[in-house]
Coordinates of C-alpha atoms in Angstrom, one line a residue:
Chain G
M6 CA -16.3 22.6 27.3
S7 CA -14.0 20.5 25.2
M8 CA -10.2 20.1 25.8
W9 CA -9.3 22.0 22.7
R10 CA -11.6 25.0 23.6
R11 CA -9.9 25.3 27.0
N12 CA -6.4 25.1 25.4
K13 CA -7.3 27.6 22.9
Y14 CA -8.1 30.1 25.5
A15 CA -4.9 29.2 27.5
L16 CA -3.0 29.9 24.2
F17 CA -4.7 33.3 23.9
V18 CA -3.6 34.4 27.3
L19 CA 0.0 33.0 26.9
P20 CA 1.8 35.8 25.1
A21 CA 0.6 38.5 27.6
F22 CA 1.3 36.1 30.4
L23 CA 4.8 35.3 29.4
L24 CA 5.6 39.0 28.8
T25 CA 4.4 39.9 32.2
I26 CA 6.2 37.1 33.9
T27 CA 9.6 37.8 32.2
L28 CA 9.6 41.6 32.1
F29 CA 7.6 42.3 35.3
F30 CA 8.0 39.5 37.8
G31 CA 11.4 38.6 36.4
G32 CA 12.5 42.1 37.1
L33 CA 11.0 42.0 40.6
A34 CA 12.6 38.7 41.4
D35 CA 16.0 39.9 40.0
G36 CA 15.7 43.0 42.2
L37 CA 14.7 41.0 45.3
L38 CA 17.8 38.7 45.0
K39 CA 20.0 41.8 44.7
S40 CA 18.4 43.4 47.6
F41 CA 19.6 40.4 49.6
G42 CA 23.2 41.1 48.2
Y43 CA 23.1 38.3 45.6
F44 CA 25.5 39.3 42.9
P45 CA 27.1 36.1 41.5
A46 CA 28.9 38.2 38.9
I47 CA 31.2 39.6 41.7
G48 CA 31.3 36.5 43.7
Q49 CA 28.5 37.4 46.1
D50 CA 26.3 34.4 46.2
T51 CA 25.0 34.3 49.8
L52 CA 21.7 36.0 50.7
R53 CA 21.8 38.5 53.5
L54 CA 19.2 40.6 55.3
S55 CA 21.7 43.3 56.2
F56 CA 20.6 45.8 53.5
Y57 CA 17.1 45.8 54.8
Q58 CA 18.4 46.4 58.3
Q59 CA 20.8 49.0 57.1
A60 CA 18.0 50.8 55.1
L61 CA 15.5 50.8 58.0
A62 CA 18.1 52.0 60.4
E63 CA 19.1 55.1 58.3
R64 CA 17.7 58.4 59.5
A65 CA 17.3 59.4 55.8
F66 CA 14.9 56.4 55.3
Q67 CA 12.7 57.3 58.1
D68 CA 12.6 61.1 57.0
S69 CA 11.8 60.0 53.4
L70 CA 9.1 57.6 54.5
F71 CA 7.5 60.3 56.6
L72 CA 7.6 62.8 53.7
N73 CA 6.3 60.2 51.4
L74 CA 3.2 59.2 53.5
R75 CA 2.4 62.9 54.1
V76 CA 2.6 63.9 50.5
A77 CA 0.6 60.8 49.3
L78 CA -2.1 61.3 51.9
L79 CA -2.6 65.0 51.5
S80 CA -2.5 64.6 47.6
T81 CA -5.1 61.9 47.9
I82 CA -7.4 64.0 50.2
F83 CA -7.2 67.1 48.0
A84 CA -7.6 65.2 44.7
S85 CA -10.6 63.4 46.1
I86 CA -12.3 66.4 47.4
L87 CA -11.7 68.3 44.2
G88 CA -12.6 65.3 42.1
I89 CA -15.9 64.9 43.9
T90 CA -16.8 68.5 43.5
L91 CA -15.9 68.3 39.7
A92 CA -18.0 65.2 39.3
L93 CA -21.0 66.7 41.1
V94 CA -20.9 69.9 39.1
L95 CA -20.6 67.9 35.9
Y96 CA -23.6 65.8 37.0
A97 CA -25.7 68.8 37.8
F98 CA -24.9 70.3 34.4
Q99 CA -25.5 67.1 32.5
L100 CA -28.7 66.2 34.3
R101 CA -31.1 68.0 31.9
S102 CA -29.1 68.3 28.7
K103 CA -25.9 66.6 27.7
R104 CA -22.9 68.6 26.9
P105 CA -20.2 66.2 25.6
W106 CA -17.6 68.9 25.3
L107 CA -17.5 69.2 29.1
L108 CA -16.3 65.7 29.6
R109 CA -13.7 66.3 26.9
L110 CA -12.5 69.4 28.7
L111 CA -12.2 67.5 31.9
Q112 CA -9.9 65.1 30.2
L113 CA -7.4 67.8 29.4
P114 CA -5.2 67.6 32.5
L115 CA -5.3 63.8 32.2
T116 CA -3.3 64.0 29.0
I117 CA -0.6 66.4 30.3
P118 CA 2.5 64.4 31.3
H119 CA 3.4 64.6 35.0
L120 CA 6.8 66.3 34.4
A121 CA 5.0 69.1 32.4
A122 CA 2.3 69.5 35.1
G123 CA 5.1 69.8 37.7
Y124 CA 6.9 72.4 35.8
F125 CA 3.7 74.4 35.3
M126 CA 3.3 74.5 39.0
V127 CA 6.9 75.8 39.4
L128 CA 5.9 78.7 37.2
V129 CA 2.7 79.4 39.1
F130 CA 3.8 79.0 42.7
S131 CA 7.5 79.6 42.9
Q132 CA 8.8 82.7 44.7
S133 CA 9.1 84.5 41.5
G134 CA 6.1 82.8 39.8
L135 CA 2.8 84.1 38.7
M136 CA 1.2 84.1 42.1
A137 CA 4.2 85.9 43.7
R138 CA 3.9 88.6 40.9
L139 CA 0.1 88.9 41.5
A140 CA 0.7 89.2 45.3
Y141 CA 3.3 91.9 44.6
A142 CA 0.8 93.7 42.2
V143 CA -1.8 93.9 45.0
G144 CA 0.8 94.9 47.6
W145 CA 0.9 91.8 49.7
I146 CA 4.6 91.3 49.4
D147 CA 7.6 93.7 48.5
A148 CA 10.1 91.0 47.3
P149 CA 10.1 87.4 46.0
A150 CA 11.7 86.2 49.2
E151 CA 8.6 87.2 51.2
F152 CA 6.3 84.9 49.2
P153 CA 6.0 81.5 50.9
V154 CA 8.1 78.6 49.7
I155 CA 5.5 76.4 47.9
V156 CA 7.5 74.5 45.4
N157 CA 10.8 72.8 46.1
D158 CA 9.8 73.0 49.9
A159 CA 10.7 70.5 52.6
F160 CA 7.1 70.0 53.5
G161 CA 6.1 68.8 50.0
W162 CA 3.3 71.2 49.1
G163 CA 4.5 71.6 45.6
M164 CA 4.0 68.0 44.9
V165 CA 0.6 68.0 46.7
V166 CA -0.6 70.9 44.5
T167 CA 0.6 69.2 41.3
Y168 CA -1.0 65.9 42.2
A169 CA -4.3 67.5 43.3
W170 CA -4.4 69.4 40.0
K171 CA -3.4 66.3 37.9
E172 CA -5.5 63.6 39.7
A173 CA -8.7 65.4 40.5
P174 CA -10.0 65.0 36.9
F175 CA -8.9 61.3 37.1
V176 CA -11.1 60.9 40.2
A177 CA -14.0 62.8 38.6
L178 CA -13.8 60.6 35.4
L179 CA -14.1 57.5 37.6
L180 CA -17.0 58.9 39.6
Y181 CA -19.0 60.5 36.8
P182 CA -20.1 57.3 35.0
V183 CA -21.7 56.1 38.4
L184 CA -23.5 59.5 38.8
A185 CA -24.6 59.4 35.1
R186 CA -26.6 56.3 35.8
I187 CA -28.7 58.2 38.3
G188 CA -31.4 59.7 36.0
S189 CA -33.2 62.9 36.6
G190 CA -36.2 60.9 37.8
W191 CA -34.5 60.1 41.0
Y192 CA -34.2 63.9 41.8
D193 CA -37.8 64.5 41.0
T194 CA -38.8 61.6 43.3
A195 CA -36.6 62.9 46.1
R196 CA -38.2 66.4 45.8
I197 CA -41.7 65.0 46.0
Y198 CA -40.7 63.5 49.4
G199 CA -39.3 66.9 50.3
A200 CA -35.6 66.5 49.9
R201 CA -33.5 69.6 49.6
P202 CA -30.6 69.5 47.1
W203 CA -28.1 68.9 50.0
N204 CA -30.2 66.0 51.3
Y205 CA -30.2 64.6 47.8
I206 CA -26.4 64.9 47.5
S207 CA -25.7 63.4 50.9
T208 CA -28.2 60.6 51.0
I209 CA -28.4 59.6 47.3
L210 CA -25.4 60.7 45.3
L211 CA -22.5 60.4 47.9
P212 CA -23.4 56.9 49.0
A213 CA -23.7 55.9 45.3
I214 CA -20.2 57.0 44.4
R215 CA -18.6 55.6 47.6
P216 CA -17.2 52.3 46.1
A217 CA -15.9 54.1 43.0
L218 CA -14.4 56.8 45.3
L219 CA -12.6 54.3 47.3
T220 CA -11.0 52.7 44.3
A221 CA -10.1 56.0 42.8
S222 CA -8.5 57.3 45.9
L223 CA -6.6 54.1 46.6
I224 CA -5.2 54.3 43.0
V225 CA -4.2 57.9 43.6
F226 CA -2.6 57.1 47.0
V227 CA -0.6 54.2 45.6
Y228 CA 0.5 56.2 42.5
T229 CA 1.6 59.3 44.6
L230 CA 3.3 57.0 47.1
T231 CA 5.6 55.4 44.3
A232 CA 5.9 58.1 41.6
F233 CA 9.3 59.4 40.7
E234 CA 9.1 62.2 38.2
V235 CA 7.1 64.9 40.3
P236 CA 9.2 64.5 43.5
Y237 CA 12.4 64.4 41.5
L238 CA 11.5 67.8 39.9
L239 CA 9.6 69.5 42.9
G240 CA 11.3 68.1 45.9
V241 CA 14.3 69.2 47.9
T242 CA 17.6 67.4 48.3
Y243 CA 16.8 66.3 51.8
P244 CA 14.5 64.7 52.7
A245 CA 13.7 63.2 49.3
T246 CA 10.7 60.9 48.8
L247 CA 11.5 57.2 49.0
P248 CA 11.7 56.4 45.2
V249 CA 13.9 59.5 44.7
Y250 CA 16.1 58.5 47.7
A251 CA 16.4 55.0 46.4
Y252 CA 17.2 56.2 42.8
Q253 CA 19.9 58.5 44.2
L254 CA 21.4 55.5 46.1
Y255 CA 21.2 53.3 43.1
T256 CA 22.8 55.6 40.7
S257 CA 25.6 56.6 43.2
G258 CA 27.5 53.5 42.0
N259 CA 28.7 50.8 44.4
F260 CA 27.0 47.4 44.8
E261 CA 26.2 47.9 48.5
D262 CA 24.2 51.1 47.7
R263 CA 22.4 49.3 44.9
S264 CA 21.3 46.5 47.2
Q265 CA 20.1 49.0 49.7
A266 CA 18.2 51.0 47.0
L267 CA 16.5 47.7 45.9
A268 CA 15.8 46.8 49.5
I269 CA 13.9 50.2 49.8
F270 CA 12.0 49.6 46.7
W271 CA 11.0 46.1 47.8
L272 CA 9.6 47.5 51.0
L273 CA 7.8 50.1 49.1
T274 CA 6.5 47.4 46.7
V275 CA 5.1 45.2 49.4
V276 CA 3.2 48.2 50.8
T277 CA 1.8 49.2 47.4
L278 CA 0.9 45.7 46.4
L279 CA -1.1 45.4 49.7
F280 CA -3.0 48.6 48.9
G281 CA -3.4 47.5 45.3
W282 CA -4.9 44.3 46.5
I283 CA -7.4 46.1 48.7
A284 CA -8.3 48.5 45.8
Y285 CA -8.8 45.5 43.5
R286 CA -11.1 43.7 46.0
F287 CA -13.2 46.8 46.4
Y288 CA -13.3 47.3 42.7
R289 CA -14.3 43.7 41.9
K290 CA -16.9 43.8 44.8
S291 CA -18.6 46.9 43.6
Y292 CA -18.3 45.7 39.9
D293 CA -19.7 42.3 40.6
R294 CA -22.6 43.6 42.7
G295 CA -23.5 45.9 39.9
W296 CA -25.8 48.8 40.4
E297 CA -28.3 47.3 42.9
Chain H
M9 CA -35.9 71.1 39.0
R10 CA -34.5 74.6 39.6
S11 CA -32.7 74.0 42.8
L12 CA -30.1 71.4 41.7
R13 CA -28.9 73.9 39.1
V14 CA -25.3 75.1 39.6
P15 CA -24.7 78.6 38.4
Y16 CA -22.5 78.9 35.4
S17 CA -20.0 80.9 37.3
V18 CA -19.0 77.8 39.3
L19 CA -18.4 75.9 36.0
I20 CA -16.3 78.7 34.7
L21 CA -14.3 78.9 37.9
L22 CA -13.5 75.2 37.8
C23 CA -12.6 75.4 34.1
F24 CA -10.3 78.3 34.9
L25 CA -8.7 76.4 37.8
F26 CA -7.6 73.8 35.2
V27 CA -6.4 76.3 32.6
I28 CA -4.4 78.7 35.0
P29 CA -1.3 76.5 35.1
F30 CA -0.7 76.9 31.3
I31 CA -0.8 80.7 31.4
P32 CA 2.6 81.4 32.9
A33 CA 4.3 78.9 30.6
L34 CA 2.8 80.7 27.6
L35 CA 3.9 84.0 28.9
A36 CA 7.4 82.8 29.7
S37 CA 8.0 81.1 26.4
L38 CA 6.7 84.2 24.3
G39 CA 7.9 87.0 26.7
G40 CA 10.8 89.2 25.7
V41 CA 11.6 90.2 29.2
W42 CA 9.7 88.7 32.1
R43 CA 11.5 89.8 35.3
F44 CA 10.0 89.3 38.7
P45 CA 7.3 91.9 39.3
L46 CA 6.0 91.9 35.8
V47 CA 2.7 90.1 35.5
I48 CA 2.6 90.7 31.7
P49 CA 6.1 90.4 29.9
E50 CA 7.7 93.5 28.4
G51 CA 7.5 93.0 24.6
W52 CA 7.3 89.6 22.9
S53 CA 9.9 87.3 21.3
F54 CA 10.2 84.0 19.6
R55 CA 13.7 83.5 21.0
A56 CA 12.7 80.4 23.1
W57 CA 10.7 78.8 20.3
E58 CA 13.5 79.4 17.8
A59 CA 15.9 77.6 20.2
V60 CA 13.6 74.7 20.6
F61 CA 13.1 74.2 16.9
R62 CA 16.7 75.1 15.9
E63 CA 18.1 72.7 13.4
N64 CA 20.6 70.9 15.8
S65 CA 18.4 71.2 18.9
G66 CA 17.4 67.5 18.6
T67 CA 13.7 68.4 19.3
L68 CA 12.2 66.9 16.3
S69 CA 14.3 63.7 16.5
A70 CA 13.3 63.4 20.2
I71 CA 9.7 63.7 19.3
W72 CA 10.0 61.0 16.6
T73 CA 11.9 58.7 19.0
S74 CA 9.3 59.1 21.7
L75 CA 6.4 58.5 19.2
W76 CA 8.2 55.5 17.7
I77 CA 8.8 54.0 21.1
A78 CA 5.2 54.7 22.1
L79 CA 4.0 53.1 18.8
C80 CA 6.0 49.9 19.2
V81 CA 4.9 49.6 22.8
T82 CA 1.3 50.1 21.9
V83 CA 1.3 47.7 18.9
I84 CA 2.8 44.9 21.1
N85 CA 0.4 45.7 23.9
V86 CA -2.7 45.5 21.6
L87 CA -1.5 42.3 19.9
V88 CA -1.1 40.4 23.2
S89 CA -3.8 42.1 25.2
V90 CA -6.9 41.6 22.9
P91 CA -6.6 37.8 22.9
A92 CA -5.8 37.7 26.5
A93 CA -8.7 39.9 27.5
Y94 CA -11.0 37.7 25.2
A95 CA -9.8 34.5 27.0
L96 CA -10.2 36.1 30.4
V97 CA -13.7 37.2 29.8
R98 CA -15.0 34.3 27.6
G99 CA -12.6 31.5 28.2
N100 CA -13.9 30.0 31.5
L101 CA -10.2 29.5 32.3
R102 CA -9.0 27.5 35.2
Y103 CA -7.2 29.9 37.8
R104 CA -8.8 32.8 36.0
A105 CA -8.7 35.1 39.0
A106 CA -5.0 34.3 39.6
I107 CA -4.2 35.0 35.9
E108 CA -6.0 38.2 35.9
A109 CA -4.3 39.3 39.2
I110 CA -0.9 38.5 37.7
L111 CA -1.6 40.5 34.5
L112 CA -2.9 43.5 36.3
A113 CA -0.3 43.6 39.1
P114 CA 2.1 46.0 37.4
I115 CA -0.5 48.8 37.9
F116 CA 0.3 48.7 41.5
V117 CA 4.0 48.4 41.5
P118 CA 6.4 51.3 40.7
A119 CA 8.0 50.7 37.3
L120 CA 11.4 51.9 38.6
A121 CA 11.4 49.0 41.2
V122 CA 11.1 46.5 38.3
V123 CA 13.6 48.3 36.0
M124 CA 16.3 48.6 38.8
G125 CA 15.9 44.9 39.3
I126 CA 16.2 44.1 35.6
H127 CA 18.9 46.7 34.8
L128 CA 22.0 44.6 35.2
T129 CA 20.5 41.7 33.3
F130 CA 19.7 44.1 30.4
L131 CA 23.2 45.4 30.6
R132 CA 24.5 41.8 30.2
L133 CA 22.1 41.1 27.3
G134 CA 23.2 44.3 25.7
L135 CA 19.7 45.8 25.8
T136 CA 20.7 49.0 27.6
E137 CA 21.2 52.1 25.5
T138 CA 18.9 50.6 22.8
V139 CA 15.4 51.5 21.7
L140 CA 14.4 47.9 22.0
G141 CA 15.5 47.9 25.7
V142 CA 13.3 51.0 26.4
V143 CA 10.4 49.6 24.5
L144 CA 10.6 46.4 26.7
V145 CA 10.6 48.3 29.9
H146 CA 7.7 50.5 28.9
L147 CA 5.5 47.3 28.3
A148 CA 4.9 46.3 31.9
P149 CA 3.6 49.6 33.2
S150 CA 1.2 50.1 30.3
M151 CA -0.1 46.6 29.3
P152 CA -2.5 46.1 32.3
Y153 CA -4.4 49.2 31.2
V154 CA -4.8 47.8 27.6
I155 CA -6.0 44.5 29.0
R156 CA -8.4 46.2 31.4
A157 CA -9.8 48.4 28.6
A158 CA -10.3 45.4 26.3
M159 CA -11.8 43.4 29.1
I160 CA -14.5 46.0 29.7
S161 CA -15.4 45.9 26.1
F162 CA -15.7 42.2 26.0
E163 CA -17.7 42.2 29.2
T164 CA -20.3 44.6 27.7
M165 CA -20.6 42.6 24.5
N166 CA -23.3 39.8 24.5
R167 CA -22.3 36.4 23.3
E168 CA -25.5 36.1 21.2
T169 CA -24.3 38.5 18.6
E170 CA -21.2 36.4 18.1
Q171 CA -23.3 33.2 18.0
A172 CA -25.7 34.7 15.5
A173 CA -22.8 35.4 13.1
Q174 CA -21.5 31.9 13.7
L175 CA -25.0 30.4 12.7
L176 CA -25.0 32.6 9.6
G177 CA -21.7 30.9 8.6
A178 CA -19.0 33.4 9.6
G179 CA -15.7 31.9 10.3
P180 CA -13.5 32.8 13.3
W181 CA -11.6 35.6 11.3
S182 CA -14.7 37.2 9.8
R183 CA -16.3 37.1 13.2
F184 CA -13.3 38.8 14.7
L185 CA -13.1 41.5 12.0
F186 CA -16.8 42.3 11.5
V187 CA -18.4 41.5 14.9
I188 CA -15.8 41.7 17.7
L189 CA -13.5 44.4 16.4
P190 CA -16.2 47.1 15.7
H191 CA -17.6 46.4 19.2
L192 CA -14.1 46.6 20.7
R193 CA -13.5 50.1 19.2
A194 CA -14.3 52.3 22.2
G195 CA -12.4 50.1 24.5
L196 CA -9.4 50.1 22.1
V197 CA -9.4 53.9 21.8
A198 CA -9.1 54.1 25.6
G199 CA -6.5 51.3 25.8
V200 CA -4.4 52.6 22.9
T201 CA -4.5 56.1 24.2
L202 CA -3.5 55.2 27.6
S203 CA -0.7 53.0 26.3
M204 CA 0.7 55.7 24.1
L205 CA 0.5 58.3 27.0
I206 CA 2.2 56.1 29.5
S207 CA 5.1 55.4 27.2
L208 CA 5.3 59.0 26.1
S209 CA 5.6 60.3 29.7
Q210 CA 8.1 57.9 31.1
Y211 CA 11.3 59.5 32.4
S212 CA 13.3 57.7 35.1
V213 CA 12.8 54.3 33.4
T214 CA 13.9 55.5 30.0
L215 CA 16.9 57.3 31.6
L216 CA 18.1 54.2 33.5
I217 CA 17.8 51.8 30.5
G218 CA 18.4 54.2 27.7
G219 CA 21.5 55.6 29.5
G220 CA 21.1 59.0 27.9
Q221 CA 21.6 57.4 24.5
V222 CA 17.9 56.9 23.7
V223 CA 16.8 60.6 23.7
T224 CA 13.0 60.9 24.1
L225 CA 11.2 64.2 24.6
P226 CA 11.2 64.1 28.5
I227 CA 15.0 63.2 28.5
L228 CA 15.7 66.1 26.3
L229 CA 13.6 68.6 28.2
F230 CA 14.5 67.6 31.7
P231 CA 17.8 69.7 32.1
Y232 CA 15.9 72.8 30.9
I233 CA 13.1 72.5 33.5
S234 CA 15.2 71.6 36.4
G235 CA 16.9 75.0 36.8
G236 CA 17.7 75.8 33.2
D237 CA 16.5 78.7 31.1
T238 CA 12.8 79.4 32.1
S239 CA 11.7 80.4 28.6
I240 CA 13.1 77.5 27.0
G241 CA 11.9 75.2 29.7
S242 CA 8.4 76.6 29.3
A243 CA 8.5 76.2 25.5
Y244 CA 9.7 72.6 25.8
T245 CA 7.0 71.8 28.4
L246 CA 4.4 73.3 26.0
V247 CA 5.7 71.2 23.2
F248 CA 5.6 68.0 25.4
S249 CA 2.0 68.8 26.4
A250 CA 1.0 69.5 22.9
V251 CA 2.4 66.2 21.6
A252 CA 0.5 64.4 24.2
L253 CA -2.7 66.3 23.4
L254 CA -2.5 66.0 19.7
L255 CA -1.8 62.4 20.1
V256 CA -5.0 61.8 22.1
I257 CA -7.1 64.0 19.7
S258 CA -5.7 62.3 16.6
L259 CA -6.2 58.8 18.0
D260 CA -9.7 59.6 19.0
V261 CA -10.6 61.0 15.6
A262 CA -8.8 58.3 13.6
L263 CA -10.1 55.3 15.6
R264 CA -13.5 56.6 16.4
G265 CA -14.2 58.4 13.0
H266 CA -13.3 55.5 10.9
Y267 CA -16.3 53.5 12.2
K268 CA -18.5 56.5 12.4
K269 CA -18.1 56.9 8.7
K270 CA -19.2 53.4 8.2
G271 CA -22.4 54.1 10.2
R272 CA -21.7 51.4 12.9
S273 CA -21.1 53.8 15.7
R274 CA -23.1 53.3 18.9
V275 CA -20.8 54.8 21.5

């Protein structure tokens, strides 16, 4: 390949590369310096670790971290189970005859913004929501207060339910293309060898979707770990998830709090980059290996 | 073949599961009185919808601001992502894996972390409280998806088609317009849709950089859904969802339909 060809391609990458470096890595580096207390504008030009120590020592940080991990883990598990079910049902329905509208319908929750999805869940699951009214109608409860607190609860169920509803179609949409490549001939062959439907699902379908499932659930996990909108709407004042806690610190005003907020976000970023890297490795591996 | 068949009831149940959450929002926004034990509201009223679309409610201008920002973000994303994806797939670049990792990294980092870091710099540069500033901070979280979508398209396109066009005398521009672009269609629909949706649904990032002066739809509706009037909150949430949904549908029809008409559709 000639020098010019190589340079031409480098030139093609350059605009996207420069934008990412300035707007993304620039912002990250800027935040990193400030998390070490570097604010030359107000005469602070020494780097200190104290904000990380402060952040880690706070009881609020530990409670937030715990809530954050719990919500992210439960959301990922529920979204994955629901997503697998959805993909399998879709596969069974598409096996003999294609129904493109089914795929379209599946994409519906994907387009709904997270804030909107969160508010829908408030209307369904709050103590005066649709479920509470139905429970009253069938005589399970006599007053709103008797309905369990599901949204704006300290445990985080409201967020878990929202994420499960919102991310399950995302998981299904990543799994379905893998399933769609397994033609009906596979099932016929398996049946000749005496496989029951459950055998077919557990020995053929589930192993086939495993790499895609791993990628999908890691993406969901990282997203739910770092997202702001849903916890901001559906959480409680204390404990808040880490992004919300850091945002509250940041907007509370003084420079010390801002440094601590950025320190928290940096700790979170390191964790997510690690998970992101693992997800990317799995993705490339399954992608490079191809179908066989 | 019979035994892998799932009954229709399962499908209907699953569909229902995904439709339920919209029902109370519809009831609350259209219901006259919807006190606690009532499952179906007493009487109907357009009060909430009138409030949302009242002349000085700012709803329409917020919708336009949201769409305008999303459009700017997406145009920039497409302009820089298509060549980048082409070079990544075809270019045989040195450090290809590293460049790809750098370009896709924003997917895994919370946008708020980046924006908090860049906030004071934007303040100094006078970019806060401007549409341009908001557009700039929407770029990082959305660009990787456009790059990825375009890369998938290039990966599935064989080099021979392009070479055949070159042999037949097509220059770089006509090769791009008539060979590459039509093939890119499906990938671009996905990338453009994702980019618009990501920009449209940003809240915290827009609030921090826009400072309440750049009023997009999520900024306008948040006070209503965090403890405000339930009917108006519901109506706003439905408007927000409808804007997202209509955007996806019209992009799909516009970008896909155009080529279908020309008889080039294969996807």
